PDB file of C-alpha atoms in Angstrom:
ATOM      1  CA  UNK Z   1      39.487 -11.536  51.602  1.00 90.00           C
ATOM      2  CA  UNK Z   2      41.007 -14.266  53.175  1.00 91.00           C
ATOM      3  CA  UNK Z   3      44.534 -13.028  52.131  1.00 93.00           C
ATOM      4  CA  UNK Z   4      43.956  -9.517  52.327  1.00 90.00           C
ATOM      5  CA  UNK Z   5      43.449 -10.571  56.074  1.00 89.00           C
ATOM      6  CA  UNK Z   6      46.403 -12.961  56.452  1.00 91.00           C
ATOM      7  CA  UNK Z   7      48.647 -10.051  55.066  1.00 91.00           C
ATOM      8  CA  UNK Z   8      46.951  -7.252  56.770  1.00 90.00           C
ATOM      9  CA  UNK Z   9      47.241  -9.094  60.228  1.00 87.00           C
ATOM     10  CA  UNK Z  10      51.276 -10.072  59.538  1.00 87.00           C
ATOM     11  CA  UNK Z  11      52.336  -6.439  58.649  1.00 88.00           C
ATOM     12  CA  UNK Z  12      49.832  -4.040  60.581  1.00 87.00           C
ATOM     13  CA  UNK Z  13      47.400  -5.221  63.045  1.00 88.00           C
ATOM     14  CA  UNK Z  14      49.674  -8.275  64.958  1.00 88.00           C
ATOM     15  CA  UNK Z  15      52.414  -5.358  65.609  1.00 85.00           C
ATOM     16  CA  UNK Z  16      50.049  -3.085  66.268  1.00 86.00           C
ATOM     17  CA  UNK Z  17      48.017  -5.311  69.090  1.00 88.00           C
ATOM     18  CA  UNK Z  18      51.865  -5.881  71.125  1.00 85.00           C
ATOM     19  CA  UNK Z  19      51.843  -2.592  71.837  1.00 85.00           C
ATOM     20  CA  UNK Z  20      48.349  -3.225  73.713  1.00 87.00           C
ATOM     21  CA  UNK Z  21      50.351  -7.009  75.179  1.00 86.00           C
ATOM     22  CA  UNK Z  22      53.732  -4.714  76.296  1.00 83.00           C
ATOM     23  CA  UNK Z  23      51.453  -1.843  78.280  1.00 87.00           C
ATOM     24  CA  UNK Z  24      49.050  -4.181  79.989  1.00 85.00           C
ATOM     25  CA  UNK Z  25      51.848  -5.904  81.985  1.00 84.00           C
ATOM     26  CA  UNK Z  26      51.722  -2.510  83.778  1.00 87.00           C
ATOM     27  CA  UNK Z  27      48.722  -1.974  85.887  1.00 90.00           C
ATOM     28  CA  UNK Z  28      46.127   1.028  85.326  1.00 90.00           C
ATOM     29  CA  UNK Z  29      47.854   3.480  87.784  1.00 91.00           C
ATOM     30  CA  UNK Z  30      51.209   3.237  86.078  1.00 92.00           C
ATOM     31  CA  UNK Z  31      50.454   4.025  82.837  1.00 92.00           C
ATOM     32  CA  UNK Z  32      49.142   7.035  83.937  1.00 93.00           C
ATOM     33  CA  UNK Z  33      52.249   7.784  85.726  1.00 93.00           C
ATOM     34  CA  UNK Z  34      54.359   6.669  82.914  1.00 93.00           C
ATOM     35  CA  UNK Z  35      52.652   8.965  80.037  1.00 93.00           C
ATOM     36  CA  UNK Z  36      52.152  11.787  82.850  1.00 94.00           C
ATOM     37  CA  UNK Z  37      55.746  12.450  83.206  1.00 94.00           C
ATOM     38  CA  UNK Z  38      56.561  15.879  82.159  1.00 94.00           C
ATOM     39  CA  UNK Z  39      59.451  14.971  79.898  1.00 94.00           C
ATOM     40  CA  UNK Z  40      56.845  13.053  78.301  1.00 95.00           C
ATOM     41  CA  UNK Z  41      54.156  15.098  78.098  1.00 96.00           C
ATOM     42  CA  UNK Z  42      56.692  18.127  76.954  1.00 96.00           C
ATOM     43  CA  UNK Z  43      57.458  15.745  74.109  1.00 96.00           C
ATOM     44  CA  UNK Z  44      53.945  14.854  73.294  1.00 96.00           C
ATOM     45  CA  UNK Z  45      53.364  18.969  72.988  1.00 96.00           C
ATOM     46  CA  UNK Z  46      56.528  19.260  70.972  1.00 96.00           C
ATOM     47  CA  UNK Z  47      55.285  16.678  68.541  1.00 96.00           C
ATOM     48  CA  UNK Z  48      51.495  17.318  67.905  1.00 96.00           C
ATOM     49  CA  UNK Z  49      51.946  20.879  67.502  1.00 97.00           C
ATOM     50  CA  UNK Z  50      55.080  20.306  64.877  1.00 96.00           C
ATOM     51  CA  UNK Z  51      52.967  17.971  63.243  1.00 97.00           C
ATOM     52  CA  UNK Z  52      50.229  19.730  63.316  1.00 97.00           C
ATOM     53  CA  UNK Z  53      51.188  23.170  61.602  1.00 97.00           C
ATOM     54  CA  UNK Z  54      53.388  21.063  58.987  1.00 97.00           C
ATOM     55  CA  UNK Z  55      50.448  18.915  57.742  1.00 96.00           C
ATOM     56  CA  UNK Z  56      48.926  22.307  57.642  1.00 96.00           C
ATOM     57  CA  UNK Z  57      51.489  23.704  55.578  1.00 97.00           C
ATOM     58  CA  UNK Z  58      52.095  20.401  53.775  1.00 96.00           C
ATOM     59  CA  UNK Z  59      47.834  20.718  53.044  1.00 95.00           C
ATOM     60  CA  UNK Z  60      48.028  23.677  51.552  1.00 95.00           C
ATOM     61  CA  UNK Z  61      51.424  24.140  49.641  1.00 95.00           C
ATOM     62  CA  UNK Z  62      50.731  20.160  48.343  1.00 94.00           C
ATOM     63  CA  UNK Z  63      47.804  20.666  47.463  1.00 92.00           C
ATOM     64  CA  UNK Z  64      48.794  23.705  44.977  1.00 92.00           C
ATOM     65  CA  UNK Z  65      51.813  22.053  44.098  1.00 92.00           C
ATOM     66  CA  UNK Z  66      49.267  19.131  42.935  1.00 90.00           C
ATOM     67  CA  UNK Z  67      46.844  21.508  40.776  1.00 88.00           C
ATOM     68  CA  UNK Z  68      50.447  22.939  39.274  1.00 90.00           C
ATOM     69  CA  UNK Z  69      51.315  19.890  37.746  1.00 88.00           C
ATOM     70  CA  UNK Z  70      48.558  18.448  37.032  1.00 85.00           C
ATOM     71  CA  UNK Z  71      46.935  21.901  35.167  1.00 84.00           C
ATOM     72  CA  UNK Z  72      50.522  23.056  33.323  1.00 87.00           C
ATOM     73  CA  UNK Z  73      53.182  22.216  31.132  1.00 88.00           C
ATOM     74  CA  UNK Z  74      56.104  23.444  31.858  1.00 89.00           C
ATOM     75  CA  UNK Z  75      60.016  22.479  31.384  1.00 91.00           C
ATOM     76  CA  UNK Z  76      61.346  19.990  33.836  1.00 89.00           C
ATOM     77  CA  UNK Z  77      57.842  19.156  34.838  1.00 89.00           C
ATOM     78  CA  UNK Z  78      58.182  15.497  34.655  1.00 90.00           C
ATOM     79  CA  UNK Z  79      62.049  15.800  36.752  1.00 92.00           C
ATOM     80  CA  UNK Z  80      59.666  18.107  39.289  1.00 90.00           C
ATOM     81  CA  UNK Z  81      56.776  14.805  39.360  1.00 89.00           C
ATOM     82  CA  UNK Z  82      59.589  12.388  40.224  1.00 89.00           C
ATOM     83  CA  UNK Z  83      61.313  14.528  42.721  1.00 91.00           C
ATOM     84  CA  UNK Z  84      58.444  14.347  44.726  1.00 91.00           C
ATOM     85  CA  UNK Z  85      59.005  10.979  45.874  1.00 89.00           C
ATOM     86  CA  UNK Z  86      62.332  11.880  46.764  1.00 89.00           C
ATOM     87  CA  UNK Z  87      61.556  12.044  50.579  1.00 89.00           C
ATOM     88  CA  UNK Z  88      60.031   8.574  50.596  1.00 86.00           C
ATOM     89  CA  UNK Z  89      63.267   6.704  49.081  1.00 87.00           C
ATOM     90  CA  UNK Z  90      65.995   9.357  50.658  1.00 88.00           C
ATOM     91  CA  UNK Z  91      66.942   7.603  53.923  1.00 89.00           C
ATOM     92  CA  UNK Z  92      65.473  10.015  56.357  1.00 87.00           C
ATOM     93  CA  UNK Z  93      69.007  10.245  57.878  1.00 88.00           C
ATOM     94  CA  UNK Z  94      70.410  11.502  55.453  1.00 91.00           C
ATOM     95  CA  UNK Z  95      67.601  14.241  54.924  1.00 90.00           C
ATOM     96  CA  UNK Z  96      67.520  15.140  58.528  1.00 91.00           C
ATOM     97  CA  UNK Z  97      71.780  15.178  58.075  1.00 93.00           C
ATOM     98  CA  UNK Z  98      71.084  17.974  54.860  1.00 93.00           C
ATOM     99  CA  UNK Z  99      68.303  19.949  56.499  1.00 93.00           C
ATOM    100  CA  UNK Z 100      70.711  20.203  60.106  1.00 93.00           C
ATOM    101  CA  UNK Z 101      73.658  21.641  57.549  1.00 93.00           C
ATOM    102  CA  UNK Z 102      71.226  24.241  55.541  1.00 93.00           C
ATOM    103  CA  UNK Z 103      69.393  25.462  57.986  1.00 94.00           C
ATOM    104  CA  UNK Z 104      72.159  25.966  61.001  1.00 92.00           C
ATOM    105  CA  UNK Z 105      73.050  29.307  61.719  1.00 90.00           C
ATOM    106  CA  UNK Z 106      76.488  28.658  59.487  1.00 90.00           C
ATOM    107  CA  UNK Z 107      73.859  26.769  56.642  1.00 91.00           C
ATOM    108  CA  UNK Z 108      73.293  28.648  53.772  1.00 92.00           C
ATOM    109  CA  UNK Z 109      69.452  28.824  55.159  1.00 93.00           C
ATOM    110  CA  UNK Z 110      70.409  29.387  58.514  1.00 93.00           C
ATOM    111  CA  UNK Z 111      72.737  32.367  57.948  1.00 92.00           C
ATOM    112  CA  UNK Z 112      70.291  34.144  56.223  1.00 92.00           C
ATOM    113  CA  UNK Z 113      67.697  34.190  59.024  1.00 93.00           C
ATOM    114  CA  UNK Z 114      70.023  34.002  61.382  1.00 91.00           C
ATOM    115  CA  UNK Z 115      70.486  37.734  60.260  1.00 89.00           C
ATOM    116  CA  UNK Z 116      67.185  38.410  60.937  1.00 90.00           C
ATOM    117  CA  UNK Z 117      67.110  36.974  64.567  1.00 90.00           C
ATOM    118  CA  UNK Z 118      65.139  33.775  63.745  1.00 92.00           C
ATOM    119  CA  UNK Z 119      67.166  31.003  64.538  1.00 92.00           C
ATOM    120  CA  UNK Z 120      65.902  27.336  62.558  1.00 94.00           C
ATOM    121  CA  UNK Z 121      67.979  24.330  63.859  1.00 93.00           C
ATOM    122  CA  UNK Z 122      67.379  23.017  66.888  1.00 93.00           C
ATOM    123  CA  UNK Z 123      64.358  24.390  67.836  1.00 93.00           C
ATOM    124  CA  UNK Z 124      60.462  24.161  66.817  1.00 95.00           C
ATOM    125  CA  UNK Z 125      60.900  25.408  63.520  1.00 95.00           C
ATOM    126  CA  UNK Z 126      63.510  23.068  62.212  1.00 94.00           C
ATOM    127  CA  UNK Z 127      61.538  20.272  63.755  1.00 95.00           C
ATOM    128  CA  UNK Z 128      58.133  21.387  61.561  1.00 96.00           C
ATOM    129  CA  UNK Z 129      60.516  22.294  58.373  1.00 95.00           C
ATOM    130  CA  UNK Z 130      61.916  18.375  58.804  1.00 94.00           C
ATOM    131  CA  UNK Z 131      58.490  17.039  58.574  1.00 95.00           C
ATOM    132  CA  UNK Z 132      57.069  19.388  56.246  1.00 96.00           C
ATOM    133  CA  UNK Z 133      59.487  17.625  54.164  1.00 94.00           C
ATOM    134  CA  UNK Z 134      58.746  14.268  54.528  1.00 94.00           C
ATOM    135  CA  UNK Z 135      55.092  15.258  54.678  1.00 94.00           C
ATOM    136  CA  UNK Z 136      54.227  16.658  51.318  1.00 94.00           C
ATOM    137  CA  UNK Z 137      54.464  13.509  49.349  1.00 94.00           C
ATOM    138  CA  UNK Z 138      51.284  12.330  50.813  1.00 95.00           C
ATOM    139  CA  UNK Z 139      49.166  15.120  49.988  1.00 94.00           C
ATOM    140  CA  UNK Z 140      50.631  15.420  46.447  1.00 93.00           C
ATOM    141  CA  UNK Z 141      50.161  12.261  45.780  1.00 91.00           C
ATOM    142  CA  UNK Z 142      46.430  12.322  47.072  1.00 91.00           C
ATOM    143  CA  UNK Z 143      45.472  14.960  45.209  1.00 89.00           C
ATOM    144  CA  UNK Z 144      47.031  14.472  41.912  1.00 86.00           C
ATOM    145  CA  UNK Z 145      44.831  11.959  40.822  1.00 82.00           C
ATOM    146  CA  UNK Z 146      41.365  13.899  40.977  1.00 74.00           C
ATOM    147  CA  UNK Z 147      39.910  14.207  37.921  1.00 50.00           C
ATOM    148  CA  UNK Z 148      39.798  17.550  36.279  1.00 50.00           C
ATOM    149  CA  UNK Z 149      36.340  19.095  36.312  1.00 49.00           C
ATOM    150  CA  UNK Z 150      35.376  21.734  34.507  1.00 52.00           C
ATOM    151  CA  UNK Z 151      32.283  21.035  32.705  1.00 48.00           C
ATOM    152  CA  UNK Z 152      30.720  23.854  34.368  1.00 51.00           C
ATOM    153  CA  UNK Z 153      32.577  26.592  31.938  1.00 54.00           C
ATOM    154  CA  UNK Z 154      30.524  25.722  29.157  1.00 55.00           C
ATOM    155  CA  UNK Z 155      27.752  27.445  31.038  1.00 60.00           C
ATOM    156  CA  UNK Z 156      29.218  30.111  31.687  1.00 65.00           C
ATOM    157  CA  UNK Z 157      30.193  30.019  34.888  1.00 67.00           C
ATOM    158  CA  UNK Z 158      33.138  31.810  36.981  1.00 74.00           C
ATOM    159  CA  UNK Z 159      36.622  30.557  37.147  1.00 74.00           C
ATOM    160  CA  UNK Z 160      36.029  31.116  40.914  1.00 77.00           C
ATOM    161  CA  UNK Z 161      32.576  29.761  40.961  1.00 78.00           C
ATOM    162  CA  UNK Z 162      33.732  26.552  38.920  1.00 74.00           C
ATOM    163  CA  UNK Z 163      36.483  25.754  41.553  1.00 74.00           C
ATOM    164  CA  UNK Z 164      34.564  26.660  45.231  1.00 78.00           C
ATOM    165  CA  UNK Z 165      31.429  24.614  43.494  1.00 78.00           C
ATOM    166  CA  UNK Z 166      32.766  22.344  41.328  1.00 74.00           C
ATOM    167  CA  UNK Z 167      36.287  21.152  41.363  1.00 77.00           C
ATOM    168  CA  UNK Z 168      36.773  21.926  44.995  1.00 79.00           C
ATOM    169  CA  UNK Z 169      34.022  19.717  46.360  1.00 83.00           C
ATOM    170  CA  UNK Z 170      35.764  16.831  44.327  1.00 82.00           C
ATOM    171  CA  UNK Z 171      39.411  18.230  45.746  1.00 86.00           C
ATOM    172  CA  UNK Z 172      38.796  17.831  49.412  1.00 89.00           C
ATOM    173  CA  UNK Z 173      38.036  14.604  50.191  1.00 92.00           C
ATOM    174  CA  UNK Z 174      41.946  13.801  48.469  1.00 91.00           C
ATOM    175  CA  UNK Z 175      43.142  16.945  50.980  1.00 93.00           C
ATOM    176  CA  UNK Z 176      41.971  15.648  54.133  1.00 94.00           C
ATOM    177  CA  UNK Z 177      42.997  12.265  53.092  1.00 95.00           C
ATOM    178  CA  UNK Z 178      46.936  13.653  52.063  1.00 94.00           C
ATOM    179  CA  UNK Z 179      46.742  15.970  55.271  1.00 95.00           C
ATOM    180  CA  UNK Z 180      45.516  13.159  57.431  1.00 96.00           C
ATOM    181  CA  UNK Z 181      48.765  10.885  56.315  1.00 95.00           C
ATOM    182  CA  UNK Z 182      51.411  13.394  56.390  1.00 95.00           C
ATOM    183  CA  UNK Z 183      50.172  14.218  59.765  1.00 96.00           C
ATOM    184  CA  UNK Z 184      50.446  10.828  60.902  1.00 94.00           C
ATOM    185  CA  UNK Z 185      54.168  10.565  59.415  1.00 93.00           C
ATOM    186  CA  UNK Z 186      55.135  13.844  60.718  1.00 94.00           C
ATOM    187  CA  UNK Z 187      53.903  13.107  64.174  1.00 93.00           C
ATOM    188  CA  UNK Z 188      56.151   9.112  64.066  1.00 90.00           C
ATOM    189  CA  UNK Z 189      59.193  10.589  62.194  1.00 91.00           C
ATOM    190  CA  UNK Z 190      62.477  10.049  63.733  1.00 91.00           C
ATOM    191  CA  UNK Z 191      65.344   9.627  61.550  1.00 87.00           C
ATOM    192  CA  UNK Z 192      65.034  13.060  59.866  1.00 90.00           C
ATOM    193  CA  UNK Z 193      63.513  15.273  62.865  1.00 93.00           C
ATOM    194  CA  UNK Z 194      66.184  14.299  65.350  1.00 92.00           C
ATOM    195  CA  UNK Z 195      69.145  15.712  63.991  1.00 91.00           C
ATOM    196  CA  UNK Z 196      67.706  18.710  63.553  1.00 93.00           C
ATOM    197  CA  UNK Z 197      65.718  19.100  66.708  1.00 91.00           C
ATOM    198  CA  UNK Z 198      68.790  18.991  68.924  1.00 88.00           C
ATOM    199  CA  UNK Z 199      66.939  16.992  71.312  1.00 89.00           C
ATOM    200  CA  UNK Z 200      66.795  19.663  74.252  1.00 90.00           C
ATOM    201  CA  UNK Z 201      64.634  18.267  77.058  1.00 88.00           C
ATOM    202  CA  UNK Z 202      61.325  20.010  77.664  1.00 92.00           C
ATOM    203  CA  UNK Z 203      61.854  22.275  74.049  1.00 92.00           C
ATOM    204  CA  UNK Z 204      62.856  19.797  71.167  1.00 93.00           C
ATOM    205  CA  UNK Z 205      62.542  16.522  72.155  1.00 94.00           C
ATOM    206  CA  UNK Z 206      59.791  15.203  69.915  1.00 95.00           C
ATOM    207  CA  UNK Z 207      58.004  11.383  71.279  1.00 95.00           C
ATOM    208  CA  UNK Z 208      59.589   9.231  69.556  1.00 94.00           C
ATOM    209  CA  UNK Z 209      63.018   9.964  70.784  1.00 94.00           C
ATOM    210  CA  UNK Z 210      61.868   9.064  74.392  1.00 94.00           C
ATOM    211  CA  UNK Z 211      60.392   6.064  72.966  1.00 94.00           C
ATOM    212  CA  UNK Z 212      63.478   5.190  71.827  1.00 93.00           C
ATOM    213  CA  UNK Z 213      65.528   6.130  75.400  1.00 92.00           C
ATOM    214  CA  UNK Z 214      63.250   3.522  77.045  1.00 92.00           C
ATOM    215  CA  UNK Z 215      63.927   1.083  74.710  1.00 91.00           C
ATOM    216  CA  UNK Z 216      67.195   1.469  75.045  1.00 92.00           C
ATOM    217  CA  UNK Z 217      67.126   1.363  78.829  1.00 91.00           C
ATOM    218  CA  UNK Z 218      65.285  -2.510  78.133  1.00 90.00           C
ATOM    219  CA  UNK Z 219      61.813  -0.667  79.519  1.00 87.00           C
ATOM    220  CA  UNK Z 220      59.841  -2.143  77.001  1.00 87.00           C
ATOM    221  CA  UNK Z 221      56.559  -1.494  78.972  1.00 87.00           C
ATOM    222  CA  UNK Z 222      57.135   2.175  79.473  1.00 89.00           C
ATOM    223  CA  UNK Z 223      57.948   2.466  75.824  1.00 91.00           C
ATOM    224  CA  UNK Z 224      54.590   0.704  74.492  1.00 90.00           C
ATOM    225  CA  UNK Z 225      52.561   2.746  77.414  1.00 92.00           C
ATOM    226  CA  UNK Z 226      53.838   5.726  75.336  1.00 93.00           C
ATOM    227  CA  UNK Z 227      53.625   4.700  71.599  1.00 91.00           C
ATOM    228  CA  UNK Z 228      50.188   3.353  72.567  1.00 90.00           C
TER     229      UNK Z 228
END
């Protein structure tokens, strides 16, 4: 316990309490006014809802990505397994660098929606694709290990029945878990959204980018009012 503590205080709750040091050196009434600014509260919009409908997305396509592996064999399965980490060890980057070039309007992505009106980078969309993307580990991952059930065929029951009663009930717990991280990563992800977000004021620019324009401005107080 005692180290669990020691290393649970270093890397996560001692960083985590300076964020609650930095803001109080500003008093009550200007942290409202700091986190009521409308550039800030456009970017807080811009990032829940992106996060929101990716972990959404990343829920339900991870989740049957999951049952995929883990129920078939198929060629290039365990290549498909590993790949699935890829997003964790890619420097985000360099995957927000590769999504920008796909899915601009001259992208091989891009130019084919671009066709159809629907324009990807630099708006909403390429901002949810980006963290669907470095999402969907976290719910694969989650899910994978549940142990098969299916006990309940020897009875006789439904394929349908067996998964809504059975397997399902076992699932979920693991897909609120996955759903739950990938949202929080979504929402905090910099490195690969803000390449392809373009970063327009008011539209794009997700929360942590204005984080990191205070910072870089030394207002270390305004940034931990927001992060916080």
């Amino acid at each position: 316990m005692g180290i669990t503590i020691s290393i649970l205080s270093l890397v996560v709750l001692i960083p985590l309490a300076s964020l609650v040091v930095y803001t109080a050196k500003l008093s009550f009434k200007d942290i409202i006014e700091t986190i009521t600014r409308a550039r800030v509260l456009a970017s807080f919009y811009t990032s829940f809802v992106c996060a929101f409908a990716a972990a959404v997305i990343n829920g339900i396509m991870g989740t049957i990505l999951a049952w995929v592996l883990v129920k078939y064999d198929f060629p290039g399965k365990r290549l498909m397994d590993g790949v699935i980490e890829l997003p964790f060890a890619l420097p985000t980057a360099v995957a927000g660098i590769a999504l920008t070039s796909l899915t601009s309007d001259s992208g091989i992505v891009g130019s084919f929606f671009a066709g159809f009106g629907i324009k990807i980078a630099y708006t909403r969309i390429g901002i949810t694709v980006a963290m669907i993307f470095v999402g969907i580990p976290f719910v694969v991952r989650s899910v994978q290990p549940v142990p098969e059930s299916e006990a309940a065929g020897v009875l006789g029951a439904k394929k349908t029945t067996i998964f809504w009663k059975v397997i399902f009930p076992e699932l979920k717990p693991a897909i609120f878990a996955g759903t739950g991280l990938a949202f929080g990563r979504c929402l905090g992800e910099y490195g690969s959204v803000v390449f392809i977000a373009g970063n327009k004021p008011y539209y794009t620019e997700i929360t942590p980018l204005v984080i990191m324009s205070e910072l870089q401005e030394f207002d270390y107080s305004s940034a931990t009012a927001i992060a916080l």
